[in-house]
Coordinates of N, CA, C and O and ligand atoms in Angstrom, one line a residue:
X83 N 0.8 -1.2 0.0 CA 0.0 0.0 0.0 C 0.9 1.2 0.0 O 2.0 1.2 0.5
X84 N 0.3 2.4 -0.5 CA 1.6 3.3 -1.0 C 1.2 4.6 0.2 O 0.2 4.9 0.8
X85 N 2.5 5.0 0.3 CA 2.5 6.0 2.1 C 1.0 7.2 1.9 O 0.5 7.8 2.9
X86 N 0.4 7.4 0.4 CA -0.5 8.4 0.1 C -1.8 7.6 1.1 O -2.4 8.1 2.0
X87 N -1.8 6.2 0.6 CA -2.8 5.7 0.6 C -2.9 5.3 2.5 O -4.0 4.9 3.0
X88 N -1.8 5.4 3.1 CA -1.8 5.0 4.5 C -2.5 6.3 5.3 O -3.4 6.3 6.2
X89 N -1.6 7.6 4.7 CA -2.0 8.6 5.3 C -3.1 9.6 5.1 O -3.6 10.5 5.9
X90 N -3.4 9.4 4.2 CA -4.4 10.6 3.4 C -5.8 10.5 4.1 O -6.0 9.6 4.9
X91 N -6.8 11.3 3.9 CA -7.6 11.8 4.7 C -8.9 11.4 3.5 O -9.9 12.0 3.4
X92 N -8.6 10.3 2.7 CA -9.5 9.2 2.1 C -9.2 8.6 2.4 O -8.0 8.7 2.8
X93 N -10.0 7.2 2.7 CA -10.1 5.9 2.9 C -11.1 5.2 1.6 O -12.3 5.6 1.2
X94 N -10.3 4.2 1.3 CA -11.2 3.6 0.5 C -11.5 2.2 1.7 O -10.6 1.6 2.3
X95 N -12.7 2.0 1.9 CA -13.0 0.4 2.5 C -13.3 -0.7 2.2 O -13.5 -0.9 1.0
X96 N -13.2 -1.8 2.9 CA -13.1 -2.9 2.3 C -14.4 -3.2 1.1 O -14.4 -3.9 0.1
X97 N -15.9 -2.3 1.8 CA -17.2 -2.8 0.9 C -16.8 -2.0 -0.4 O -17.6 -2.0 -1.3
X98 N -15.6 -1.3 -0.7 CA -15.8 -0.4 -2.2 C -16.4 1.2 -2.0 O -16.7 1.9 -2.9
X99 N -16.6 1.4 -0.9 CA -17.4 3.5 -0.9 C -16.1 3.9 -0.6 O -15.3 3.2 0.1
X100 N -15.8 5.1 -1.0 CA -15.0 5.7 -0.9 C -15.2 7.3 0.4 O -15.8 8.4 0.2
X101 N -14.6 6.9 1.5 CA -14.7 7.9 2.6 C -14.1 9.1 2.7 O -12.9 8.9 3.1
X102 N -14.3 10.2 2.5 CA -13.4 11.8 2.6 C -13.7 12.0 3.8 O -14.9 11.8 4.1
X103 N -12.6 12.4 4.8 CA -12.4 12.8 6.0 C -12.4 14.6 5.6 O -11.3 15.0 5.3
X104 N -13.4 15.5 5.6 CA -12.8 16.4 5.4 C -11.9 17.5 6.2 O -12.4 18.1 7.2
X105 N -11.0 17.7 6.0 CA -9.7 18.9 6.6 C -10.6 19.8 7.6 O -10.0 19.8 8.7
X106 N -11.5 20.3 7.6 CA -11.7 21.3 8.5 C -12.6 20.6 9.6 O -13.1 21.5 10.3
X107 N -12.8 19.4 9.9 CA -13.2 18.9 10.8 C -12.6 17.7 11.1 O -13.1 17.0 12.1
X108 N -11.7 17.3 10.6 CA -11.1 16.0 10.5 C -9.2 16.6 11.2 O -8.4 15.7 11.7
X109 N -8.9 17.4 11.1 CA -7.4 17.9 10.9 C -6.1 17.5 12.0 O -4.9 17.5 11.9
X110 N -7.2 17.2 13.4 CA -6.9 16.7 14.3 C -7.8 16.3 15.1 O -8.5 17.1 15.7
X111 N -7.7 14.9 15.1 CA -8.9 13.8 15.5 C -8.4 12.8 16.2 O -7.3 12.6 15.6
X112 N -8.4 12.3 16.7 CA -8.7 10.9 17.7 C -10.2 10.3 17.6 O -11.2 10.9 17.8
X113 N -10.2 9.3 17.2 CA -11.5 8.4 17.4 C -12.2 7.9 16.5 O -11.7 8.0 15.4
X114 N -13.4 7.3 16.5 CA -14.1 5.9 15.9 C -14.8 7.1 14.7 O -15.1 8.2 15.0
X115 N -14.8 6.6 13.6 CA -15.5 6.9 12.1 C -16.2 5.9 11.6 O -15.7 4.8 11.3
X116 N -17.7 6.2 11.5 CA -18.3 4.7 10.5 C -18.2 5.0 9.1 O -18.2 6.1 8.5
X117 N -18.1 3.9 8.8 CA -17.8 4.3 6.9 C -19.1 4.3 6.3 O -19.9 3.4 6.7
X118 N -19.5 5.1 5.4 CA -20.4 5.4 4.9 C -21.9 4.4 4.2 O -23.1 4.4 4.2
X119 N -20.7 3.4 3.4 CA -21.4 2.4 3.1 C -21.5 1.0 4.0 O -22.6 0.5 4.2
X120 N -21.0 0.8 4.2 CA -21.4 -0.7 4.9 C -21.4 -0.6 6.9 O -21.7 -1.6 7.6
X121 N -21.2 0.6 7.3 CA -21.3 0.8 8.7 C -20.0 0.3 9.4 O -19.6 0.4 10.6
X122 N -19.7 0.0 9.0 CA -18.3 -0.4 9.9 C -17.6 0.7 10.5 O -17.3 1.8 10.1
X123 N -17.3 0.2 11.9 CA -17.0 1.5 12.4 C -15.1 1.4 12.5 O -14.6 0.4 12.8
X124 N -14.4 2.4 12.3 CA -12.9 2.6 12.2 C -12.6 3.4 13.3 O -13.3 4.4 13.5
X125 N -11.2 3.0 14.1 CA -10.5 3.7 14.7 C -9.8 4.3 14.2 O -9.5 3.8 13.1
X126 N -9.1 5.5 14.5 CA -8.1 6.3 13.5 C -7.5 7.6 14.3 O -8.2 8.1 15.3
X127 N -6.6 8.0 14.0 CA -5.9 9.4 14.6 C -5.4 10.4 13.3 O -4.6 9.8 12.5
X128 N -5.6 11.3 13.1 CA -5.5 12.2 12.4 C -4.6 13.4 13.0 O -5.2 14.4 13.5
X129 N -3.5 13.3 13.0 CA -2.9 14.6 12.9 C -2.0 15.9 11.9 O -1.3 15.9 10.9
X130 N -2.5 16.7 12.6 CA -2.7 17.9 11.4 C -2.6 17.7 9.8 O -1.6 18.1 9.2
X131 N -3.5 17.2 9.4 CA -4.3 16.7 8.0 C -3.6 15.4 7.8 O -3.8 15.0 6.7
X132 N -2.9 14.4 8.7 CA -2.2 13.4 8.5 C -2.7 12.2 9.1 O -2.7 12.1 10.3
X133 N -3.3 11.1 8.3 CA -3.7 9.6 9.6 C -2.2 9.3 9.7 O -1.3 9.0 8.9
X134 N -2.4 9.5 11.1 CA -0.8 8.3 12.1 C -1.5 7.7 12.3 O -0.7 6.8 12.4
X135 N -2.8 7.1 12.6 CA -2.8 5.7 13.0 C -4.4 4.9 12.4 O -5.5 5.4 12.3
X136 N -4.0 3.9 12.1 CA -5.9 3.1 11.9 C -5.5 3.5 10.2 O -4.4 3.9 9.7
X137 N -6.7 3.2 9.8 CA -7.9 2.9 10.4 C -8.1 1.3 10.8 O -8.2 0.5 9.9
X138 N -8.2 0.9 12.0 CA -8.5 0.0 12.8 C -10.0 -0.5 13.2 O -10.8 0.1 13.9
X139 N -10.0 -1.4 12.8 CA -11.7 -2.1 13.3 C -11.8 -1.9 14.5 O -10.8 -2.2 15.2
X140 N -13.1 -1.2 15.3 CA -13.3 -1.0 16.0 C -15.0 -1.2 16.8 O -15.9 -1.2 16.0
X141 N -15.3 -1.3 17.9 CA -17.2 -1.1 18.5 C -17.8 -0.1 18.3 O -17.3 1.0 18.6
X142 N -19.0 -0.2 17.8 CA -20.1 1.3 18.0 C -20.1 1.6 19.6 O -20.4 0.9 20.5
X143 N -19.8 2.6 19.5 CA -20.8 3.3 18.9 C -19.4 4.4 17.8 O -18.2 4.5 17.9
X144 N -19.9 4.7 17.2 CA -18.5 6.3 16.3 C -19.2 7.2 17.0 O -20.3 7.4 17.5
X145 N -17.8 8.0 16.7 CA -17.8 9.3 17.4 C -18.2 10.5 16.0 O -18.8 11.6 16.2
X146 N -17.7 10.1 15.1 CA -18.1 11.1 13.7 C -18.3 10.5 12.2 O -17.6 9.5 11.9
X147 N -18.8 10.9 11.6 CA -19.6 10.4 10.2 C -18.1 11.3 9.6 O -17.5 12.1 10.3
X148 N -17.6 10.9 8.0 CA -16.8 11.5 6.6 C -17.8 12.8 6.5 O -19.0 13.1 6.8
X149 N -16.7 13.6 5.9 CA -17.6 14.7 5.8 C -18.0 14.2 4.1 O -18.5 15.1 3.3
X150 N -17.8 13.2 3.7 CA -18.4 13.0 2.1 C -17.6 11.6 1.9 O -16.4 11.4 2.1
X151 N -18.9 10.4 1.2 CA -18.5 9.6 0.7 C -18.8 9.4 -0.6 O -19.4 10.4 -1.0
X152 N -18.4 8.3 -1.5 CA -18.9 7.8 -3.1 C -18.6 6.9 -3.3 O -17.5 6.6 -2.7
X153 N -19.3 6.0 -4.2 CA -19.3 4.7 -4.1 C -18.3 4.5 -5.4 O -18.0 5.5 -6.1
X154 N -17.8 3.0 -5.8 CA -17.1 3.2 -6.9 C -16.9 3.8 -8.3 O -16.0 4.2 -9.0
X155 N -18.2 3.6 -8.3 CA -18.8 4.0 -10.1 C -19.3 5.8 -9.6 O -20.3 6.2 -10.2
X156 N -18.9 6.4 -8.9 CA -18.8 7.9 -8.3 C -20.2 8.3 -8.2 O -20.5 9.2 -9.1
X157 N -21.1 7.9 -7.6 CA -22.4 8.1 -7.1 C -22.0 8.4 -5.8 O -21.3 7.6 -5.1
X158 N -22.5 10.1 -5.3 CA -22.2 10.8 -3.9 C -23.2 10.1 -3.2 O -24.2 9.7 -3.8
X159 N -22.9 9.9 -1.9 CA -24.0 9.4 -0.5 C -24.0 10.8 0.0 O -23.1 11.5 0.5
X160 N -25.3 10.9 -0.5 CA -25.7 12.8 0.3 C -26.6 12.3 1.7 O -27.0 13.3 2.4
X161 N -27.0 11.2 2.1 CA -27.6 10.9 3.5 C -27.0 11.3 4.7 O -25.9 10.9 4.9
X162 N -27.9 12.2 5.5 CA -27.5 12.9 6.3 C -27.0 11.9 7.7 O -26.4 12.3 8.7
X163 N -27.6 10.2 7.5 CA -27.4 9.6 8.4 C -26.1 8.6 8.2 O -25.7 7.6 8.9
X164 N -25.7 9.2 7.0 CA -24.2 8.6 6.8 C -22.9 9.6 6.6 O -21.7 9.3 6.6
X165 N -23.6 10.7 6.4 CA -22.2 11.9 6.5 C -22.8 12.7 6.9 O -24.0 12.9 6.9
X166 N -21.8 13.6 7.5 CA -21.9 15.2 8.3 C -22.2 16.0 6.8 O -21.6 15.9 5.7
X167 N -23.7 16.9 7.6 CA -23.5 18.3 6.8 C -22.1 18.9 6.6 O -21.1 18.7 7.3
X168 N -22.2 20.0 5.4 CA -20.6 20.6 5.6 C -20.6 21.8 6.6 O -21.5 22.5 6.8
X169 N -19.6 21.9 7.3 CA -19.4 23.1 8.2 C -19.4 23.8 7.7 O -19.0 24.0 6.6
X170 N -20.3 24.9 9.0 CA -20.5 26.2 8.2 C -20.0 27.5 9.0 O -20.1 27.6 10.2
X171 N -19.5 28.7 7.9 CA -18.9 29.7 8.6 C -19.5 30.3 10.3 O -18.9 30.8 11.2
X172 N -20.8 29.9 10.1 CA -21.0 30.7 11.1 C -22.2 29.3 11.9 O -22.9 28.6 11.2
X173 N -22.2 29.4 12.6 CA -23.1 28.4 13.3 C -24.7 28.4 13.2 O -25.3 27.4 13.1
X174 N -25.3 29.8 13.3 CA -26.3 29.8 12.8 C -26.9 30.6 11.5 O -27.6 31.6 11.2
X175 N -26.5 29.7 10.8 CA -26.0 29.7 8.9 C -27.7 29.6 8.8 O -28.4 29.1 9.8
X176 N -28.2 29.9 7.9 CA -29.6 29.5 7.2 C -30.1 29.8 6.3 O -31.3 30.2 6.1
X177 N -29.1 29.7 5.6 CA -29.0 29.2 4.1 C -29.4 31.3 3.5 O -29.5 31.3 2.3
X178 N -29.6 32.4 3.9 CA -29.3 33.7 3.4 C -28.9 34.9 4.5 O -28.9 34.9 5.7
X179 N -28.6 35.5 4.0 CA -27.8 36.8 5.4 C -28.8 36.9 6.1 O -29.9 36.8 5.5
X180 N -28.9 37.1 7.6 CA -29.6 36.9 8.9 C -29.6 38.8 9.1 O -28.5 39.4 9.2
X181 N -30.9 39.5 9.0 CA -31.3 40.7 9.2 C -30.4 41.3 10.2 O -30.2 40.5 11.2
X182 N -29.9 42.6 10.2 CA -29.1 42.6 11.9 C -29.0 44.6 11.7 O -28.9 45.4 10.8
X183 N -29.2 44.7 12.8 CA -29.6 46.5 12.5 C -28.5 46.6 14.0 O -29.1 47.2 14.9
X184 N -27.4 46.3 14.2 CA -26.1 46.5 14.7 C -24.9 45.6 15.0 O -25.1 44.5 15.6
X185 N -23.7 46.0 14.7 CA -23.0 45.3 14.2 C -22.3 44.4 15.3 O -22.5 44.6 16.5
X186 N -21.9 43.9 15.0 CA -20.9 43.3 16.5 C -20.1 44.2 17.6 O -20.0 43.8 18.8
X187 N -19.7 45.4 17.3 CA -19.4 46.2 17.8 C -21.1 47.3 18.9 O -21.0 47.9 19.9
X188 N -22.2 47.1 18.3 CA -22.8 47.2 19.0 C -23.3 48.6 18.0 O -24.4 49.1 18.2
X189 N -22.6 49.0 17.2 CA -23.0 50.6 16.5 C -24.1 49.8 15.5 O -24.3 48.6 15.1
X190 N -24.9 51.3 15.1 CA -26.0 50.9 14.3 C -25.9 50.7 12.8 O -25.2 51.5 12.1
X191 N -26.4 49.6 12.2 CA -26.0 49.2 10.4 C -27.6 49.0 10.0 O -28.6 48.6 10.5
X192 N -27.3 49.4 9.1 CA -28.6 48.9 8.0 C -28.5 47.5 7.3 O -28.3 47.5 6.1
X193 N -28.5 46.6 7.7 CA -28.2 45.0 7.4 C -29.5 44.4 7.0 O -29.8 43.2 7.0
X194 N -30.1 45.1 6.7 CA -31.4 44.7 6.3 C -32.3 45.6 5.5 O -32.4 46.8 5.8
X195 N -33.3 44.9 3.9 CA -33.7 46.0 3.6 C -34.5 46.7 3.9 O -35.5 46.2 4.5
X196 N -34.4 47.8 3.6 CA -35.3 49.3 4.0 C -36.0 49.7 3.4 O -35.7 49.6 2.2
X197 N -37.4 50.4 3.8 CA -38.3 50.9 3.0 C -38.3 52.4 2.8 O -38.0 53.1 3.8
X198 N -38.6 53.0 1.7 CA -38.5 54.3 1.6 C -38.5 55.2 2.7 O -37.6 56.0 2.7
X199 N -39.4 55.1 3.7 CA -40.4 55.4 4.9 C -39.4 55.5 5.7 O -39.5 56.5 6.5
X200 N -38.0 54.6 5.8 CA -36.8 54.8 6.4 C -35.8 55.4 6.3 O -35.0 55.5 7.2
X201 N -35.6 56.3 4.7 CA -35.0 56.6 4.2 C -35.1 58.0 5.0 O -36.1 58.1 5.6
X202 N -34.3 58.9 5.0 CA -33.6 60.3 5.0 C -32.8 60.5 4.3 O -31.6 60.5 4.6
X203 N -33.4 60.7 2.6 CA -32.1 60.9 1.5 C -31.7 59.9 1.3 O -32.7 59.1 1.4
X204 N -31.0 59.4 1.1 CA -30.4 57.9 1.0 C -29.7 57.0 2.1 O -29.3 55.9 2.1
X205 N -29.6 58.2 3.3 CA -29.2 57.1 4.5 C -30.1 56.8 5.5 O -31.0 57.6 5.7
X206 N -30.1 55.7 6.3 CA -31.2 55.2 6.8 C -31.6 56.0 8.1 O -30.6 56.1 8.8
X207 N -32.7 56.6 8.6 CA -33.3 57.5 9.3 C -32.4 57.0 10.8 O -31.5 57.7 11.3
X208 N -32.9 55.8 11.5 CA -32.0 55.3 12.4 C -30.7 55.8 13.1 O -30.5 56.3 14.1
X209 N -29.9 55.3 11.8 CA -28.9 56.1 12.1 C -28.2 57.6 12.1 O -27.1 57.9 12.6
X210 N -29.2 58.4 11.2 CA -28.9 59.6 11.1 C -29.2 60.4 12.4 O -28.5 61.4 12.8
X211 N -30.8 59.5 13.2 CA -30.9 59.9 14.4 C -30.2 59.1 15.7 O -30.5 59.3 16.9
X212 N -29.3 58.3 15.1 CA -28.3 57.8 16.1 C -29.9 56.8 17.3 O -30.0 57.0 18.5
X213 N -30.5 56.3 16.7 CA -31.2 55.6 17.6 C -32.3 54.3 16.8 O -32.3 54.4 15.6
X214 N -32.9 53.5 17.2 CA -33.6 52.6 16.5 C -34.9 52.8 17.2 O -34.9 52.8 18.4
X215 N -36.5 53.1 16.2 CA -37.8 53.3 16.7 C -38.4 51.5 16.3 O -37.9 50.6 15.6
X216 N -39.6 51.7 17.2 CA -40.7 50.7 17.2 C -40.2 49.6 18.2 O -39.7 49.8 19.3
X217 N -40.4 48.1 17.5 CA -39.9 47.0 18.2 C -38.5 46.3 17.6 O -38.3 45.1 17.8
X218 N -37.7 47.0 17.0 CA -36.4 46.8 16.6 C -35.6 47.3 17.6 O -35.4 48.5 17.8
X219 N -34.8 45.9 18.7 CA -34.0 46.1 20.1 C -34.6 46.9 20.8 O -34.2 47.3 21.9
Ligands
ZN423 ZN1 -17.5 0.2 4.2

């Protein structure tokens, strides 16, 4: 077996699916992985994007799903009960920009759109009056 295939953050398994450990959740790891297709569960150590150790037969229960598998003839397993969704930048991601009328620092932004009604000229009334009306905070 060639040192790519020892170390790399694929696994192909013994049933034929092909396992992607992906890097940003995988990069340093300790512990049990089920493989996608046939459930078998693997021990393994992953350090910084490198397997040192396993993958090793191991007991259920796993500790983490491939962040993406495919079977040989390259058909993806998009089943959520065989691989991890992909990580996302921000934890409460949902799927379009999240409305926010101040910024992390706590000053006032127009992060959301505005209706005429709000407008003073082209900047947003709020902040021109340095304050936020109605039930917005
Ligand atoms: Zn398998």
């Amino acid at each position: 077996m060639s040192y790519f295939k020892q170390t790399s953050l694929i696994y192909e398994c013994d049933c034929g699916v092909i396992n992607y450990f992906d890097p940003f959740t995988f990069w340093n790891f300790k512990g049990k992985v089920k493989c996608a297709g046939c459930d078998a569960i693997y021990y393994m150590e992953i350090e910084e994007g490198q397997r040192t150790k396993g993958p090793d037969k191991a007991d259920p229960p796993h500790d983490k799903l491939p962040g993406f598998a495919e079977t040989k003839d390259w058909k993806a397993i998009t089943d959520p009960d065989k691989v991890n969704p992909a990580p996302q930048a921000r934890p409460d991601f949902q799927g379009k920009p999240i409305p926010i009328v101040r910024n992390v620092r706590g000053k006032l932004v127009s992060g959301r759109p505005l209706t005429p009604e709000e407008l003073i000229g082209s900047r947003p009334r709020f902040i021109v009056e340095g304050k936020i009306r109605k039930n917005n905070d």
